mmCIF file of C-alpha atoms in Angstrom:
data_model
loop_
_atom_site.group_PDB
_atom_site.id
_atom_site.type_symbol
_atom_site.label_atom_id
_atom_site.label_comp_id
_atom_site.label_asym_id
_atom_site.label_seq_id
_atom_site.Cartn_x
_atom_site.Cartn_y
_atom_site.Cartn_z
ATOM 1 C CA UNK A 28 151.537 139.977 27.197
ATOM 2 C CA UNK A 29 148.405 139.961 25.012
ATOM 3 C CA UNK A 30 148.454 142.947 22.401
ATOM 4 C CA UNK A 31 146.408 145.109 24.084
ATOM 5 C CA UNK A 32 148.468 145.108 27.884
ATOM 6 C CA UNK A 33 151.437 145.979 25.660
ATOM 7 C CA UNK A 34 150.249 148.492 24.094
ATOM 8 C CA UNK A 35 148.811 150.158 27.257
ATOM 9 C CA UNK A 36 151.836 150.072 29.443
ATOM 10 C CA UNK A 37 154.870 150.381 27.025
ATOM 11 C CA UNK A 38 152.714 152.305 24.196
ATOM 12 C CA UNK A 39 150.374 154.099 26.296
ATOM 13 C CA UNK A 40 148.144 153.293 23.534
ATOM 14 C CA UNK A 41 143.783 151.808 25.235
ATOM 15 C CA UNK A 42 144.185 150.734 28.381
ATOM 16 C CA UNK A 43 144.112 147.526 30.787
ATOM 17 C CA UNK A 44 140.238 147.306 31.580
ATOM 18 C CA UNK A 45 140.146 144.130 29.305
ATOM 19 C CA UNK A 46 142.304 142.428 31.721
ATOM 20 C CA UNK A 47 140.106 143.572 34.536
ATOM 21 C CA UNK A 48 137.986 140.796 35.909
ATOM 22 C CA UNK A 49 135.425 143.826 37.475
ATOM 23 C CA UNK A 50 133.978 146.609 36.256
ATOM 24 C CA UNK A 51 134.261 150.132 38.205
ATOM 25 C CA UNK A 52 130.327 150.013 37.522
ATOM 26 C CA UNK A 53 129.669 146.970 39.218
ATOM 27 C CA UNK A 54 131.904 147.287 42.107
ATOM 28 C CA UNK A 55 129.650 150.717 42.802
ATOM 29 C CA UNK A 56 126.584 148.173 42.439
ATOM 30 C CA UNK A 57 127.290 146.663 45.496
ATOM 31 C CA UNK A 58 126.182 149.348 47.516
ATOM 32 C CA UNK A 59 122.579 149.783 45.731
ATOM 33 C CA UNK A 60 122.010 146.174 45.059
ATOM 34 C CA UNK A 61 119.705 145.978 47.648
ATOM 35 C CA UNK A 62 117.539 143.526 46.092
ATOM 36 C CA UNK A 63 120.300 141.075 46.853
ATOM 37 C CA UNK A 64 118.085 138.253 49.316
ATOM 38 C CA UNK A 65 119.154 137.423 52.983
ATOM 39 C CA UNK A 66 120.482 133.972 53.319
ATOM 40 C CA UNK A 67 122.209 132.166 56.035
ATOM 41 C CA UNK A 68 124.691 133.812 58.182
ATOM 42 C CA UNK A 69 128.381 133.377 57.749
ATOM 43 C CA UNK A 70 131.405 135.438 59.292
ATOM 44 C CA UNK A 71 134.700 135.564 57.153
ATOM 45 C CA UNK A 72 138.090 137.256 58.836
ATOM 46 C CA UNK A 73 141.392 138.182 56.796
ATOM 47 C CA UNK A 74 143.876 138.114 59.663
ATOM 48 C CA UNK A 75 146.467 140.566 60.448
ATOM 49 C CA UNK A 76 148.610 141.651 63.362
ATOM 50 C CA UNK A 77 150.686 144.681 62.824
ATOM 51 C CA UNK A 78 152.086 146.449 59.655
ATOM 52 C CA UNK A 79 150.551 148.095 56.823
ATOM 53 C CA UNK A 80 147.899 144.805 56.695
ATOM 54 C CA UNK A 81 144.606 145.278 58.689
ATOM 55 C CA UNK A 82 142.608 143.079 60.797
ATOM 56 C CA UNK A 83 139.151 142.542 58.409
ATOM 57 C CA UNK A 84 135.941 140.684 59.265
ATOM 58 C CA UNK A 85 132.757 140.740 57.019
ATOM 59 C CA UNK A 86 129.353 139.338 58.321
ATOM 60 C CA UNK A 87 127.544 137.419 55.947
ATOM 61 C CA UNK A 88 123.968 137.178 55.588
ATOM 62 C CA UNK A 89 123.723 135.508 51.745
ATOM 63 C CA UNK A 90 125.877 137.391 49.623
ATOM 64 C CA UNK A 91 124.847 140.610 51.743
ATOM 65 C CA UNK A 92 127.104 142.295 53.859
ATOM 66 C CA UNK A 93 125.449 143.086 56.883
ATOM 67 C CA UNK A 94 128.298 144.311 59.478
ATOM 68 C CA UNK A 95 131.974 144.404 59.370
ATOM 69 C CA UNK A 96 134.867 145.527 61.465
ATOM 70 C CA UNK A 97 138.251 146.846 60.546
ATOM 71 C CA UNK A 98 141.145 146.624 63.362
ATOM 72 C CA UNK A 99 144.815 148.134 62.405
ATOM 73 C CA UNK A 100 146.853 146.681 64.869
ATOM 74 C CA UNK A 101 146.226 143.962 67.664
ATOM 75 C CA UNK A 102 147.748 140.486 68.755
ATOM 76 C CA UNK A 103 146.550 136.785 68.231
ATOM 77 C CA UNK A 104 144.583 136.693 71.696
ATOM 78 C CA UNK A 105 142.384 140.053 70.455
ATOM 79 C CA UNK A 106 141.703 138.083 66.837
ATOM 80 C CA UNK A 107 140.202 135.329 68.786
ATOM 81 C CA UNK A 108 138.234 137.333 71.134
ATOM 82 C CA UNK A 109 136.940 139.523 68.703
ATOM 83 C CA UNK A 110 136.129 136.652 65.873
ATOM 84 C CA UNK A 111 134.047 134.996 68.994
ATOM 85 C CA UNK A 112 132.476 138.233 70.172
ATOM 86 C CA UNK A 113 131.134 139.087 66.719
ATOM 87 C CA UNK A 114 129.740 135.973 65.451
ATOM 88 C CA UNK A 115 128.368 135.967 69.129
ATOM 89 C CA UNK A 116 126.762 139.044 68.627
ATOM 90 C CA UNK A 117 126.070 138.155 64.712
ATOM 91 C CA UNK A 118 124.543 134.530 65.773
ATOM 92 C CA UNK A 119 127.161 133.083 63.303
ATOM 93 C CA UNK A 120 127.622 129.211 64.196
ATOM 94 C CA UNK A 121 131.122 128.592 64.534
ATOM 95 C CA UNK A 122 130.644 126.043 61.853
ATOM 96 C CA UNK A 123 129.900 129.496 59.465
ATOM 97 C CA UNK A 124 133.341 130.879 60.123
ATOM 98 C CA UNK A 125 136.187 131.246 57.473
ATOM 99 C CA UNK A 126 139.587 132.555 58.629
ATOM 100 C CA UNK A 127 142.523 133.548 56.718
ATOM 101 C CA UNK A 128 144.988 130.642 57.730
ATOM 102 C CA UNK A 129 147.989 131.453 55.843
ATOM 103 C CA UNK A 130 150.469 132.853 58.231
ATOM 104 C CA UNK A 131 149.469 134.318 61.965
ATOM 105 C CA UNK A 132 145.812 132.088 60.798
ATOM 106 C CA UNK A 133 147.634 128.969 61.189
ATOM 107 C CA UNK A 134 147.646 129.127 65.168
ATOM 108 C CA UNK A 135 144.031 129.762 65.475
ATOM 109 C CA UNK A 136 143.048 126.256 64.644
ATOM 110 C CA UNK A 137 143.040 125.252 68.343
ATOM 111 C CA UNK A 138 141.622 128.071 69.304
ATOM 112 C CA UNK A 139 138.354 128.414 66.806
ATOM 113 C CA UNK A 140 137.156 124.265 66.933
ATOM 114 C CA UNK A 141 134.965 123.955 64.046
ATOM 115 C CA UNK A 142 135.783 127.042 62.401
ATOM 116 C CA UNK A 143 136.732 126.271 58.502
ATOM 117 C CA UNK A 144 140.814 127.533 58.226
ATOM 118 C CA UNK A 145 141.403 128.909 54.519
ATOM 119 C CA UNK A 146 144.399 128.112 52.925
ATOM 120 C CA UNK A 147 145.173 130.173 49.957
ATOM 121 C CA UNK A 148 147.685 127.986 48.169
ATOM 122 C CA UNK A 149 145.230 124.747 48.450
ATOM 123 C CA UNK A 150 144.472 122.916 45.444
ATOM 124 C CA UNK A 151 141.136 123.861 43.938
ATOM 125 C CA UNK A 152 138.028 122.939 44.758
ATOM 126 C CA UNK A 153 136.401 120.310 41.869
ATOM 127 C CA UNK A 154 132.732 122.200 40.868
ATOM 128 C CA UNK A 155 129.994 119.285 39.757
ATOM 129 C CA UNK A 156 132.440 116.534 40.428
ATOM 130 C CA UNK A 157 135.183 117.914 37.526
ATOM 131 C CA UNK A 158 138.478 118.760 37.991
ATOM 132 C CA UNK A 159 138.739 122.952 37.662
ATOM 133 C CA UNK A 160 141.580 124.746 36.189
ATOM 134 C CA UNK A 161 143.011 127.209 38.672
ATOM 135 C CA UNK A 162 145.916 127.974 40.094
ATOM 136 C CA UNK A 163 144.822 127.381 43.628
ATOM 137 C CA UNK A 164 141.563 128.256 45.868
ATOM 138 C CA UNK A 165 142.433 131.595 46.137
ATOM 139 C CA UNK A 166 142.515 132.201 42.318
ATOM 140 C CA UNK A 167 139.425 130.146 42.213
ATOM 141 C CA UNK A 168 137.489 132.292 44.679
ATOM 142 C CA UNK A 169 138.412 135.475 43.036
ATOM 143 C CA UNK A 170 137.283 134.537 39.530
ATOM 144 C CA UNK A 171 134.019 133.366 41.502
ATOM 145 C CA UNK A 172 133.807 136.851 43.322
ATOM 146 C CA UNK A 173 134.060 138.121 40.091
ATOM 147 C CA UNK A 174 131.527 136.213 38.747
ATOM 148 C CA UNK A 175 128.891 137.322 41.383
ATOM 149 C CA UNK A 176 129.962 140.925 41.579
ATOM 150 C CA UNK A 177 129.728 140.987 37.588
ATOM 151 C CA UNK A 178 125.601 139.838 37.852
ATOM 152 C CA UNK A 179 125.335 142.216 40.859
ATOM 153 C CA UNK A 180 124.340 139.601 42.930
ATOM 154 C CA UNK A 181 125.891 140.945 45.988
ATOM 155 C CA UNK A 182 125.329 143.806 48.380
ATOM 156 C CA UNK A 183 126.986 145.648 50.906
ATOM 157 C CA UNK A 184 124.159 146.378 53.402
ATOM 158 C CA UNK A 185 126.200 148.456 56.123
ATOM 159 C CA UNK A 186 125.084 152.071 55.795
ATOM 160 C CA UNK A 187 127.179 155.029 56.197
ATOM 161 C CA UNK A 188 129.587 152.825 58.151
ATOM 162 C CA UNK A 189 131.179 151.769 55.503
ATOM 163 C CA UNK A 190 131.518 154.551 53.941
ATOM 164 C CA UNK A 191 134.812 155.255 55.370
ATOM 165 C CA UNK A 192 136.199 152.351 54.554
ATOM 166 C CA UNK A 193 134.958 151.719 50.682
ATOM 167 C CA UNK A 194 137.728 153.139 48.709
ATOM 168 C CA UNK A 195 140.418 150.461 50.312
ATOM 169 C CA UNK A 196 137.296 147.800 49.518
ATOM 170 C CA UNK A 197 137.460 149.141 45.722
ATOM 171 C CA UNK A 198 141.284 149.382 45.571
ATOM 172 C CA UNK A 199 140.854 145.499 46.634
ATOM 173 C CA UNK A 200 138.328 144.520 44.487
ATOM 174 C CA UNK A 201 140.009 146.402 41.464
ATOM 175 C CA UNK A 202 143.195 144.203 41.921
#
């Protein structure tokens, strides 16, 4: 561990907000960065069934949240029907969709045509044409999420509805 993570947890000596790739500061920012600009539209769904996971879809306009919806438990027929009811409703082209396809994701290929299926574990992505060092896509995206949060380039335009939902969105983003 680097000096100052050992010290924290077996000294209880500073603390781990080095290691942090977000600060508590900016992860408030994102809901009074309203300057953030609209942008394309884009739905993005983390899949779950049952169990202490949830059911999350964000839609995207930009890097602006502009609607969400949080379901606790449900089966794989009411994750398609809802992912095609909102970006109905959210004129998302199907070609704008990103789904969690690591396990119950994986069987909504067929159902979503077009829809891009995210695979956590995938290689990288190369940026510019260069090879990237990362452990995978996910690790990838969250040091780029970081990135954006960090310049408080992002906004979560929702209202009060989130509200009720932003401490599990901090607990996320803190981790």
């Amino acid at each position: 561990l680097p000096k100052f993570m050992f010290e924290a947890l077996y000294l209880a000596i500073g603390g781990i907000d080095k290691a942090r790739l977000v600060s508590d500061a900016n992860i408030k920012n994102l809901l009074t960065n309203d300057y953030v600009a609209h942008g394309d539209r884009y739905l993005s769904a983390d899949l779950a069934f049952e169990g202490a996971d949830l059911f999350v879809i964000f839609i995207w306009s930009g890097l602006r949240v502009i609607g969400f919806k949080v379901i606790e438990k449900n089966d794989g027929k009411d994750i398609e029907d809802t992912i095609k009811a909102m970006a109905h409703e959210w004129q998302v082209p199907r070609s704008n969709i990103v789904y969690d396809a690591d396990g119950v994701g994986i069987f909504l290929k067929g159902y979503l045509a077009n829809a891009v299926n995210f695979k956590n574990g995938a290689p990288p992505v190369p940026v510019e044409g260069q090879k990237v060092d990362y452990k995978n896509l996910k690790s990838q995206c969250e040091f780029k999420l970081a990135e954006i949060i960090t310049a408080c380039l992002m906004y979560f335009d929702c209202g009060k509805d989130i509200e009720e939902h932003w401490l599990a969105i901090m607990e996320e983003l803190e981790t």
